[in-house]
XYZ file of C-alpha atoms in Angstrom:
550
model
C 16.031 -75.354 131.428
C 12.889 -77.282 131.313
C 11.563 -75.217 128.531
C 14.604 -75.651 126.384
C 14.669 -79.259 127.203
C 11.001 -79.511 126.278
C 11.757 -77.861 123.002
C 14.500 -80.193 122.251
C 12.356 -83.101 123.331
C 9.451 -81.886 121.093
C 10.770 -81.530 117.501
C 7.283 -80.948 116.006
C 6.844 -77.779 117.990
C 10.263 -76.653 117.014
C 9.529 -77.161 113.327
C 6.170 -75.313 113.644
C 7.749 -72.303 115.255
C 10.411 -72.169 112.676
C 7.802 -72.314 109.836
C 5.898 -69.373 111.218
C 9.061 -67.386 111.427
C 9.976 -68.209 107.789
C 6.532 -67.260 106.588
C 6.719 -63.920 108.210
C 10.115 -63.299 106.740
C 8.932 -64.174 103.250
C 5.897 -61.957 103.677
C 8.093 -59.055 104.632
C 10.290 -59.626 101.613
C 7.257 -59.724 99.265
C 5.891 -56.568 100.869
C 9.271 -54.845 100.374
C 9.431 -56.001 96.757
C 5.904 -54.798 95.981
C 6.575 -51.504 97.678
C 9.683 -51.046 95.623
C 7.724 -51.764 92.405
C 4.980 -49.347 93.396
C 7.466 -46.631 94.173
C 9.274 -47.200 90.874
C 6.005 -47.107 88.878
C 4.956 -43.968 90.679
C 8.239 -42.283 89.875
C 8.059 -43.450 86.210
C 4.474 -42.288 85.588
C 5.101 -39.004 87.351
C 8.113 -38.357 85.094
C 6.234 -38.902 81.754
C 3.852 -35.906 81.962
C 6.731 -33.673 82.988
C 8.777 -34.744 79.899
C 5.833 -34.348 77.541
C 5.129 -30.913 78.877
C 8.677 -29.897 78.127
C 8.647 -31.113 74.459
C 5.024 -30.861 73.180
C 3.059 -27.955 74.600
C -0.601 -28.652 75.062
C -1.347 -25.170 73.575
C 0.648 -24.028 70.401
C -0.075 -20.425 71.222
C 1.669 -20.817 74.559
C 4.667 -22.471 72.839
C 4.811 -19.735 70.206
C 4.606 -17.116 72.864
C 7.407 -18.876 74.627
C 9.558 -18.975 71.397
C 8.831 -16.052 68.907
C 11.669 -17.126 66.586
C 10.070 -20.560 66.140
C 6.704 -18.923 65.473
C 8.208 -16.647 62.744
C 9.975 -19.573 61.108
C 6.794 -21.618 61.066
C 4.785 -18.774 59.609
C 7.413 -18.145 56.911
C 7.515 -21.840 55.974
C 3.732 -21.912 55.727
C 3.700 -18.770 53.588
C 6.368 -20.154 51.259
C 4.437 -23.422 50.909
C 1.255 -21.532 50.094
C 3.100 -19.327 47.583
C 4.670 -22.324 45.886
C 1.309 -24.040 45.610
C -0.292 -20.873 44.194
C 2.553 -20.470 41.700
C 2.174 -24.053 40.583
C -1.562 -23.642 40.151
C -1.085 -20.381 38.203
C 1.531 -21.986 35.954
C -0.771 -24.924 35.269
C -3.619 -22.495 34.502
C -1.498 -20.443 32.111
C -0.209 -23.565 30.423
C -3.759 -24.761 29.858
C -4.763 -21.327 28.535
C -1.768 -21.213 26.184
C -2.575 -24.711 24.877
C -6.171 -23.711 24.279
C -5.099 -20.448 22.601
C -3.322 -22.334 19.801
C -6.479 -23.112 17.859
C -4.784 -25.121 15.123
C -3.471 -27.625 17.667
C -7.083 -28.722 18.130
C -7.485 -29.784 14.464
C -7.508 -33.525 13.946
C -4.364 -34.912 12.276
C -2.789 -31.454 12.356
C 0.881 -31.134 13.438
C 1.158 -29.646 16.915
C 2.521 -26.124 16.734
C 5.140 -24.650 19.073
C 4.377 -22.623 22.166
C 5.329 -18.935 21.707
C 5.694 -16.308 24.426
C 3.843 -13.574 22.486
C 0.134 -13.060 23.243
C -0.944 -13.591 19.625
C 0.586 -15.059 16.517
C -0.055 -16.548 13.078
C 1.740 -18.493 10.346
C 0.147 -18.060 6.906
C 0.840 -19.250 3.383
C 1.500 -16.162 1.250
C -0.025 -17.630 -1.920
C -3.325 -19.052 -0.724
C -3.829 -17.222 2.580
C -4.216 -20.593 4.314
C -3.558 -20.378 8.067
C -1.070 -22.951 9.299
C -0.737 -21.746 12.915
C -3.261 -19.688 14.892
C -2.780 -18.322 18.378
C -5.516 -15.769 19.068
C -4.803 -14.371 15.600
C -7.967 -12.231 15.556
C -7.425 -10.539 18.944
C -6.769 -6.833 18.572
C -3.355 -5.499 19.548
C -1.304 -2.330 18.966
C 0.897 -2.803 15.841
C 3.621 -0.275 16.684
C 5.999 0.243 13.716
C 4.682 -2.738 11.737
C 2.116 -0.126 10.688
C 4.765 1.095 8.254
C 4.195 -1.908 6.008
C 0.891 -0.353 4.962
C 2.454 3.130 4.800
C 5.170 1.925 2.416
C 2.735 -0.094 0.289
C 0.462 2.922 -0.268
C 3.415 5.188 -1.054
C 4.713 2.700 -3.640
C 1.259 2.348 -5.227
C 0.541 6.083 -5.343
C 3.839 7.773 -6.240
C 7.000 7.515 -8.298
C 10.361 6.608 -6.792
C 11.852 9.831 -8.170
C 9.260 12.121 -6.523
C 10.775 14.725 -4.204
C 9.485 14.813 -0.604
C 10.213 17.962 1.372
C 10.221 17.989 5.194
C 7.485 20.240 6.580
C 6.194 20.963 10.048
C 4.089 17.797 9.866
C 7.088 15.538 9.636
C 9.317 17.634 11.892
C 6.780 17.301 14.704
C 7.668 13.578 14.966
C 11.454 14.208 15.098
C 11.635 14.479 18.888
C 13.906 12.757 21.386
C 12.792 9.216 22.143
C 11.063 8.803 18.793
C 12.847 6.904 16.014
C 13.796 9.576 13.437
C 16.543 10.661 11.020
C 17.228 14.073 12.634
C 15.990 15.978 9.576
C 16.102 19.688 8.847
C 13.007 21.715 7.978
C 12.948 22.046 4.197
C 15.272 19.091 3.638
C 14.441 17.076 0.502
C 14.579 13.354 -0.232
C 13.454 11.169 -3.099
C 10.515 8.870 -2.462
C 12.847 5.881 -2.836
C 15.107 7.234 -0.080
C 12.057 7.818 2.127
C 10.858 4.233 1.730
C 14.249 2.827 2.797
C 14.261 5.151 5.833
C 10.724 4.053 6.704
C 11.317 0.298 6.439
C 14.986 0.073 7.589
C 15.369 2.976 10.021
C 11.662 2.887 11.017
C 11.641 6.680 10.848
C 8.454 8.094 12.350
C 9.113 11.587 10.990
C 9.609 10.389 7.408
C 6.494 8.194 7.625
C 4.340 11.187 8.539
C 5.976 13.325 5.842
C 5.333 10.713 3.172
C 1.742 10.446 4.413
C 1.248 14.184 3.931
C 2.813 14.032 0.455
C 0.820 11.030 -0.828
C -2.320 12.281 0.899
C -2.257 15.432 -1.193
C -1.112 17.654 1.657
C -3.209 15.941 4.314
C -2.054 13.227 6.722
C -5.677 12.590 7.624
C -6.485 11.867 4.008
C -3.612 9.376 3.861
C -4.866 7.635 6.999
C -8.287 7.278 5.336
C -6.500 5.728 2.366
C -4.833 3.271 4.750
C -8.141 2.138 6.176
C -9.761 1.845 2.757
C -6.839 -0.225 1.468
C -6.967 -2.475 4.523
C -10.666 -3.135 3.880
C -9.901 -3.998 0.238
C -7.283 -6.501 1.367
C -9.796 -8.179 3.684
C -8.829 -6.773 7.087
C -11.873 -6.716 9.378
C -10.259 -5.925 12.746
C -7.962 -3.061 11.757
C -8.189 0.701 12.206
C -5.254 3.009 11.534
C -5.038 6.466 13.088
C -1.541 7.464 11.978
C 1.126 6.470 9.486
C 3.904 5.395 11.872
C 2.322 3.335 14.641
C 2.954 5.646 17.572
C 0.609 4.856 20.527
C -3.053 5.659 19.913
C -6.007 3.806 21.436
C -7.819 4.017 18.063
C -4.857 2.540 16.191
C -5.035 -1.261 16.255
C -4.919 -4.426 14.175
C -4.521 -8.194 14.553
C -1.912 -10.774 13.698
C -4.233 -12.089 11.008
C -4.820 -8.669 9.405
C -1.097 -7.840 9.509
C -0.382 -11.115 7.705
C -2.935 -10.198 5.017
C -1.330 -6.767 4.601
C 2.102 -8.365 4.333
C 0.717 -10.857 1.813
C -0.474 -7.991 -0.356
C 2.790 -6.054 0.017
C 4.857 -9.074 -1.068
C 3.152 -8.916 -4.476
C 5.045 -5.671 -5.050
C 8.599 -6.198 -6.241
C 9.776 -2.795 -5.005
C 8.587 -3.565 -1.518
C 10.304 -6.981 -1.552
C 13.594 -5.451 -2.647
C 13.542 -2.845 0.127
C 12.782 -5.239 3.004
C 15.500 -7.613 1.697
C 18.169 -4.883 1.865
C 20.583 -5.143 4.797
C 22.051 -1.640 4.538
C 21.178 1.576 2.660
C 23.032 4.866 2.320
C 21.199 8.165 1.862
C 23.616 10.599 0.230
C 24.033 14.229 1.118
C 20.899 16.348 0.680
C 20.177 20.007 0.013
C 20.584 20.790 3.729
C 22.708 17.943 5.126
C 26.276 17.601 3.767
C 27.010 14.147 5.133
C 25.594 10.776 4.085
C 23.292 8.736 6.311
C 23.721 4.975 6.630
C 20.913 2.744 7.896
C 21.024 -0.951 8.756
C 18.114 -3.353 8.666
C 16.863 -4.230 12.188
C 15.607 -7.704 11.258
C 18.174 -10.113 12.731
C 17.062 -13.055 10.616
C 18.109 -11.167 7.484
C 21.672 -10.349 8.556
C 24.194 -12.960 7.269
C 26.532 -12.694 10.303
C 23.775 -12.704 12.918
C 23.309 -15.923 15.012
C 19.587 -15.707 14.211
C 20.105 -15.553 10.432
C 17.541 -17.725 8.670
C 17.836 -19.456 5.303
C 15.253 -18.257 2.784
C 14.463 -15.009 4.602
C 12.851 -12.326 2.448
C 12.549 -9.707 5.121
C 10.008 -8.102 7.411
C 9.356 -5.295 9.835
C 10.059 -4.880 13.550
C 8.035 -2.786 15.988
C 8.073 -1.700 19.598
C 6.315 0.713 21.926
C 5.679 0.463 25.687
C 2.012 -0.217 25.002
C 2.459 -2.630 22.107
C 5.663 -4.285 23.402
C 7.629 -6.110 20.695
C 5.926 -7.044 17.424
C 7.475 -8.724 14.384
C 6.309 -9.485 10.840
C 8.458 -11.834 8.746
C 8.374 -13.513 5.314
C 10.483 -16.527 4.300
C 10.613 -18.750 1.234
C 11.680 -22.381 0.950
C 10.749 -25.377 -1.165
C 8.348 -23.347 -3.306
C 6.429 -22.112 -0.260
C 6.367 -18.522 1.016
C 5.288 -18.256 4.637
C 4.374 -15.145 6.639
C 4.800 -15.046 10.415
C 3.350 -12.407 12.741
C 3.917 -12.315 16.523
C 2.445 -9.548 18.668
C 2.955 -8.257 22.216
C 5.983 -10.201 23.296
C 6.293 -10.782 27.027
C 10.003 -11.597 26.589
C 12.775 -10.625 24.127
C 12.204 -13.807 22.077
C 10.363 -12.517 19.032
C 13.060 -13.697 16.608
C 13.475 -17.087 18.271
C 9.703 -17.659 18.320
C 9.509 -16.597 14.675
C 12.215 -19.093 13.798
C 10.289 -21.792 15.671
C 7.136 -20.968 13.689
C 8.995 -20.997 10.369
C 10.660 -24.319 11.166
C 7.284 -25.738 12.128
C 5.782 -24.642 8.817
C 8.574 -25.762 6.488
C 9.169 -29.078 8.281
C 5.570 -30.207 8.717
C 3.674 -28.916 5.670
C 3.736 -29.364 1.897
C 2.378 -27.631 -1.168
C 0.187 -29.610 -3.545
C -0.858 -28.635 -7.095
C -4.514 -29.624 -7.351
C -4.350 -29.834 -11.170
C -1.667 -32.516 -11.091
C -4.130 -35.423 -10.642
C -7.245 -33.674 -11.878
C -7.055 -31.459 -14.952
C -10.447 -29.913 -14.104
C -9.080 -28.356 -10.906
C -6.748 -25.365 -10.505
C -4.830 -23.820 -7.630
C -2.577 -25.029 -4.827
C -3.087 -26.076 -1.227
C -0.869 -26.150 1.869
C -1.486 -29.337 3.881
C 0.357 -31.464 6.455
C 2.982 -33.881 5.166
C 1.469 -37.186 4.142
C -1.907 -35.719 3.139
C -2.850 -36.582 -0.467
C -5.301 -34.989 -2.881
C -7.947 -37.584 -2.115
C -7.972 -36.379 1.516
C -8.954 -32.840 0.485
C -12.560 -31.717 0.183
C -13.472 -29.556 -2.830
C -16.323 -27.034 -2.969
C -17.054 -25.697 -6.440
C -18.951 -22.482 -7.224
C -19.617 -21.154 -10.715
C -20.332 -17.479 -11.368
C -21.295 -15.611 -14.519
C -19.563 -12.240 -14.736
C -19.117 -9.523 -17.300
C -15.814 -7.780 -17.817
C -14.074 -5.493 -20.281
C -11.682 -7.086 -22.752
C -9.878 -5.974 -25.839
C -10.385 -7.878 -29.098
C -8.932 -11.279 -28.415
C -5.282 -11.919 -29.216
C -3.291 -15.098 -28.607
C -1.681 -13.551 -25.474
C -4.909 -12.399 -23.893
C -6.671 -15.613 -24.807
C -3.983 -17.629 -23.092
C -4.170 -15.439 -20.024
C -7.920 -15.849 -19.855
C -7.931 -19.590 -20.405
C -5.248 -20.307 -17.841
C -6.841 -18.304 -15.057
C -4.896 -17.565 -11.882
C -4.689 -18.887 -8.349
C -3.855 -15.735 -6.402
C -6.334 -15.759 -3.523
C -6.912 -14.999 0.146
C -8.171 -17.089 2.977
C -11.611 -18.678 2.710
C -11.831 -17.487 -0.905
C -12.912 -14.027 0.232
C -10.960 -12.505 -2.638
C -10.912 -14.603 -5.784
C -9.882 -11.819 -8.145
C -7.316 -12.497 -10.824
C -5.354 -9.227 -11.083
C -2.634 -10.601 -13.326
C -5.121 -11.828 -15.936
C -7.166 -8.665 -15.550
C -4.129 -6.523 -16.207
C -3.317 -8.582 -19.281
C -6.761 -8.328 -20.892
C -7.433 -4.651 -20.253
C -4.393 -3.368 -22.155
C -5.531 -2.047 -25.586
C -4.425 -4.349 -28.399
C -4.024 -1.512 -30.857
C -4.790 2.154 -31.179
C -8.445 2.820 -31.838
C -9.588 -0.598 -30.587
C -11.406 -0.130 -27.300
C -12.443 -2.876 -24.839
C -15.581 -4.913 -25.335
C -18.015 -6.235 -22.767
C -17.686 -10.006 -22.645
C -19.229 -12.679 -20.422
C -16.889 -14.845 -18.373
C -17.738 -17.980 -16.469
C -15.656 -18.002 -13.299
C -15.326 -21.261 -11.382
C -14.046 -21.000 -7.802
C -12.636 -24.133 -6.115
C -12.369 -23.894 -2.329
C -10.285 -26.611 -0.692
C -10.504 -27.771 2.921
C -8.877 -30.433 5.067
C -10.446 -31.448 8.389
C -12.809 -28.448 7.890
C -9.768 -26.151 7.781
C -9.332 -23.923 4.751
C -6.114 -24.901 2.930
C -6.347 -23.217 -0.485
C -8.418 -21.965 -3.356
C -8.230 -21.791 -7.120
C -10.146 -19.818 -9.755
C -10.632 -20.579 -13.416
C -12.065 -18.116 -15.924
C -13.707 -19.440 -19.107
C -14.770 -16.795 -21.660
C -18.273 -17.213 -23.150
C -18.604 -16.783 -26.938
C -18.649 -13.087 -27.710
C -22.078 -12.045 -29.120
C -21.486 -8.314 -29.147
C -20.731 -6.172 -32.202
C -17.379 -4.714 -33.046
C -16.580 -1.113 -32.093
C -17.463 0.354 -35.489
C -21.065 -0.886 -35.263
C -21.555 0.307 -31.648
C -22.533 3.738 -32.980
C -25.363 2.272 -35.091
C -29.036 2.365 -34.070
C -30.575 0.002 -31.531
C -32.415 -1.883 -34.268
C -29.173 -2.385 -36.182
C -27.593 -3.783 -33.004
C -30.503 -6.140 -32.467
C -30.309 -7.357 -36.074
C -26.584 -7.833 -35.868
C -26.924 -9.695 -32.547
C -29.656 -11.899 -34.004
C -27.577 -12.710 -37.029
C -24.620 -13.482 -34.790
C -26.884 -15.777 -32.771
C -28.105 -17.577 -35.926
C -24.539 -17.875 -37.125
C -23.636 -19.648 -33.912
C -26.952 -21.504 -33.538
C -25.257 -24.872 -33.028
C -23.634 -23.613 -29.806
C -26.998 -22.740 -28.228
C -29.310 -25.783 -27.675
C -32.476 -23.712 -27.189
C -31.839 -21.673 -30.335
C -30.943 -24.842 -32.226
C -34.260 -26.566 -31.399
C -36.207 -23.414 -32.170
C -34.607 -23.204 -35.613
C -35.220 -26.921 -36.201
C -38.871 -26.548 -35.133
C -39.511 -23.517 -37.300
C -37.769 -25.171 -40.232
C -39.867 -28.318 -39.830
C -43.058 -26.266 -39.679
C -42.125 -24.412 -42.844
C -41.413 -27.690 -44.649
C -44.759 -29.134 -43.530
C -46.583 -26.023 -44.687
C -44.836 -26.206 -48.065
C -45.816 -29.861 -48.459
C -49.428 -29.041 -47.586
C -49.457 -26.200 -50.082
C -48.016 -28.429 -52.815
C -50.572 -31.150 -52.090
C -53.434 -28.668 -52.128
C -52.145 -27.204 -55.342
C -51.977 -30.638 -57.000
C -55.497 -31.484 -55.811
C -56.751 -28.165 -57.102
C -55.260 -28.857 -60.546
C -56.861 -32.307 -60.638
C -60.270 -30.796 -59.799
C -59.931 -28.267 -62.590
C -59.036 -30.978 -65.101
C -61.947 -33.146 -64.013
C -64.304 -30.208 -64.310
C -63.124 -29.436 -67.844
C -63.660 -33.042 -68.895
C -67.188 -32.964 -67.445
C -68.041 -29.784 -69.302
C -66.874 -31.285 -72.596
């Protein structure tokens, strides 16, 4: 009782005891709170590693091993990504190679040509031989049946259309299954004209070989030699033929450029042009086949109802073998320009579409200029981009002195000689003038043979941005100093005298001869004057002497 009473009687002690108790209680609450926080943090941090371990394995190999399907999917995705990247890199590489392969696209101020799917190609002007488009045009490729352009050209040049060609073992050997042929019979006969249509429209390998044997004088090998010689004459430097039909042979090759040159030469022949422009031809019954044979032209651009028909098409020749793939030679004419297209080794069935693209490119972006229009001293034509004028073209002039045979001059031959011609090939490698030559070598009359005359030939080579664009030739006859045919049988001295007299007669056309004559004449006059003076003096002396003697 006393204690309680003391507590009540001592409030300070009571308050002190109560404070201690409150402090302890607060301390316990803080300790409980901290403990709760520590436990919570421990639980939280212990849970994080467990969750991470479940979603992101520390070792991918372990995860892959744990899930093979995921591993396969990841590997497939990686492979597809790598393949896509490789394909993109390969496409970019090929695109760069294709762009670099089109050589003409690198010429300054030259219209950019289309991309074609064939490995090689060319677009050439048929008159001048100027190259408008060049994609690896000098790379060698197998020509397949475009070979038959040369076969037909040689047959036309070395036979008559009415000649009879008989099928022999040589031709029959090519009439096998899988080879393009007319299913002939041994001993069957055709005219040469019928053979040419079957060669160029049907692309008959058997008929090509048979014509080769006929024109080659009984030897296909001889005809093949003729093919190679003719190709060299035309200017082909990367061509070698080993047969007349283009069937696969590792020694039978050409280039897009050479094929264009051969086509250029063939287009000069009207018979050839008529045949390749024919859409359908009928071979009537023969000595051994009662029914007629009908053949259609394979060139789609020529056929009026074909979606790929092209305005101005002259014709061409198709070709295909497994080694050569598709090849196509085409000639078209518009706006006074005749263009030749060649595409070789097609990697897709787009030879006709690519040919149309090339033709459109040429006709839409280039023009033909007559170099004599603004300069009467020049001759020939050029093919240049639209907008180019004559002042933009560089001219290289070369003068040659040649001797040729000519009949006594007539107005017709004189006109042919004076006018010259402009039929040429690229880079002026062939500046012959066959039309004029043909005109002047025909005898004017019976008994009047050709004479040897001197001709001054001037060759004008035209370039634009260092690219050959055309050439012209002009022949100027030199005054004829030879004797007529009746005096050619006289002695050498008579010829010399006659030539000398002819030279004196025309002394005013030769400066050296003119000055020689003037000099000799002056010397003779001086000598005559001296002689007269001496004679007068001599007479005076005689008179003086007589007077002295008298």
